[in-house]
Every structure is written in structure tokens, then in C-alpha cells.
Amino acid sequence: MSAAAVVAPECYRMTVPVAPGTARLAREFVTASLVAVERRLLIENARICVSDAVAHVVRQGRVREVSVELTVRAGRVVVAVRDDDPGRPPWPRPEGAGRASGLALMRRLAHASGVTWVWDGLSIVGKQVWFELRE
């Protein structure tokens, strides 16, 4: 009987102030991270999804910073965008003029996506919008 090797995931994290250029920084961070782990096929969809998630945080304007975390596992990459405002869950914007809302677009491009509350003990301290991409 042989034991399968368990490979720890690679994680990349960036925390930046919320500002008009934050979505651009998130796109560049995700691009550089995916190039570093040789997952270039995922770059285009990752850039679109992370840009929409970060832009939502910037539009809401109730937090000072946002974190982007990219976790690489065998056959998939998970990207999470975190803010520390638990009081405002992300709701999809209405679709209009032939354009999908950010969360609807993310659902179309990603293999899976969702929202997770961030806890500190028994208190909710933030939320993460996440999406998973597969090659």
C-alpha cells in the first residue's frame, strides 16, 4: 500500500488601501502570481473576476483596505477578496444594457464562487468573495 504525497498549497497575499486604482493593483497581483506558478491559462478570467470583486469593495467605500489572496492547489486556483465590513453583504448589481453584473459574470467564468464570513472567535469581522478557476 502506498501513501499519496500531499502537497501543501502555495498562497500569495496582498493587502492594499482602498482607492480608485486598487482594482488595477489586484489585477497585476493576480497576473504576477499566476505567471509565477505557471498557470497562464487562468490569467484572463482571474483578472476579470478579481477586478469585479475589488471594484465592488471600492464602490462601497466603507473600509480602508482590501486583501486579495490567491491559493494554488493541484488543478485549481482559488482567489479570495476580503474586506472588514461584515454589515454589507455583496449583492449582485442588476444586469443592464447587455452587460452582466460583477457577481453574475464571476459565476459564469469561475468553476465555483461564493461569499464566506470571516470570524474572530464568535464575532463576524468581515467577508470574503471567492472564486475558483480550473484549467
XYZ file of C-alpha atoms in Angstrom:
135
model
C 0.000 0.000 0.000
C 1.488 3.357 -0.990
C 0.684 6.698 0.535
C -0.139 9.558 -1.809
C 2.030 12.624 -1.384
C 0.151 15.602 -0.008
C 1.379 18.873 -1.436
C 0.760 22.000 0.600
C -0.948 24.769 -1.339
C 1.017 27.846 -2.363
C -0.523 31.066 -1.056
C 0.040 34.632 -2.198
C -1.496 37.568 -0.322
C -1.716 41.297 -0.917
C -3.349 43.945 1.289
C -3.709 47.461 -0.102
C -5.615 50.662 0.714
C -8.982 51.119 -0.981
C -8.530 53.734 -3.712
C -9.558 54.256 -7.337
C -6.524 52.242 -8.577
C -7.000 49.275 -6.252
C -8.682 47.048 -8.857
C -5.718 47.608 -11.208
C -3.302 46.583 -8.430
C -5.359 43.441 -7.792
C -5.275 42.518 -11.496
C -1.491 42.990 -11.598
C -1.041 40.959 -8.407
C -3.148 38.059 -9.712
C -1.357 38.145 -13.072
C 2.111 38.089 -11.476
C 1.098 35.297 -9.077
C -0.311 33.122 -11.864
C 2.771 33.675 -14.026
C 4.967 32.684 -11.052
C 3.121 29.366 -10.654
C 2.877 28.771 -14.397
C -0.919 28.969 -14.619
C -1.062 31.420 -17.521
C -4.264 29.913 -18.969
C -6.195 31.214 -15.955
C -4.980 34.819 -16.142
C -7.725 36.372 -18.278
C -10.655 35.025 -16.246
C -8.846 35.672 -12.952
C -8.240 39.316 -13.902
C -11.903 39.863 -14.780
C -13.219 38.180 -11.632
C -10.798 39.848 -9.187
C -11.371 43.229 -10.794
C -15.136 42.957 -10.299
C -14.809 41.774 -6.695
C -12.355 44.542 -5.749
C -14.335 47.209 -7.620
C -17.358 46.285 -5.503
C -15.371 46.950 -2.323
C -14.064 50.260 -3.708
C -17.586 51.391 -4.711
C -18.950 50.648 -1.249
C -16.199 52.796 0.285
C -16.767 51.711 3.901
C -13.376 50.098 4.544
C -9.828 51.392 4.381
C -8.163 48.344 2.866
C -8.858 45.187 0.928
C -6.950 41.901 0.823
C -6.543 39.587 -2.133
C -5.396 36.029 -1.514
C -4.538 33.535 -4.234
C -4.208 29.859 -3.254
C -2.763 27.379 -5.737
C -3.714 23.725 -5.402
C -3.377 20.780 -7.746
C -5.526 21.548 -10.778
C -7.153 24.699 -9.390
C -6.623 28.209 -8.107
C -8.836 29.939 -5.534
C -8.848 33.743 -5.289
C -10.488 35.477 -2.301
C -11.144 39.198 -1.909
C -11.619 40.195 1.727
C -12.882 43.352 3.352
C -13.560 44.019 7.025
C -17.149 45.268 6.739
C -19.404 42.418 7.836
C -22.506 44.623 7.774
C -22.776 44.877 3.995
C -23.004 41.575 2.160
C -22.169 41.746 -1.544
C -25.326 41.682 -3.636
C -25.338 41.311 -7.409
C -25.875 44.524 -9.340
C -28.762 44.425 -11.806
C -27.780 43.449 -15.314
C -28.311 46.134 -17.901
C -27.505 47.209 -21.439
C -26.239 43.757 -22.420
C -23.784 43.713 -19.526
C -23.664 41.140 -16.736
C -23.299 42.213 -13.124
C -19.943 41.548 -11.469
C -21.108 38.613 -9.406
C -23.078 37.091 -12.291
C -20.037 37.403 -14.542
C -17.873 35.786 -11.871
C -20.323 32.874 -11.633
C -20.115 32.386 -15.413
C -16.313 32.474 -15.614
C -15.422 30.561 -12.447
C -15.784 26.861 -11.747
C -17.220 27.830 -8.338
C -17.714 31.054 -6.363
C -19.283 32.318 -3.183
C -19.168 34.523 -0.126
C -17.708 33.471 3.222
C -17.941 35.332 6.512
C -14.652 35.988 8.316
C -14.798 35.208 12.035
C -12.712 36.249 15.036
C -13.834 33.927 17.775
C -17.620 34.317 17.928
C -17.743 37.651 16.089
C -18.063 38.233 12.362
C -15.325 40.693 11.391
C -15.513 40.702 7.600
C -16.355 38.808 4.462
C -14.615 37.203 1.509
C -15.871 36.933 -2.033
C -14.059 33.993 -3.566
C -13.880 32.173 -6.865
C -12.215 29.005 -8.085
C -10.690 28.602 -11.526
C -9.581 25.353 -13.132
C -7.510 24.762 -16.222
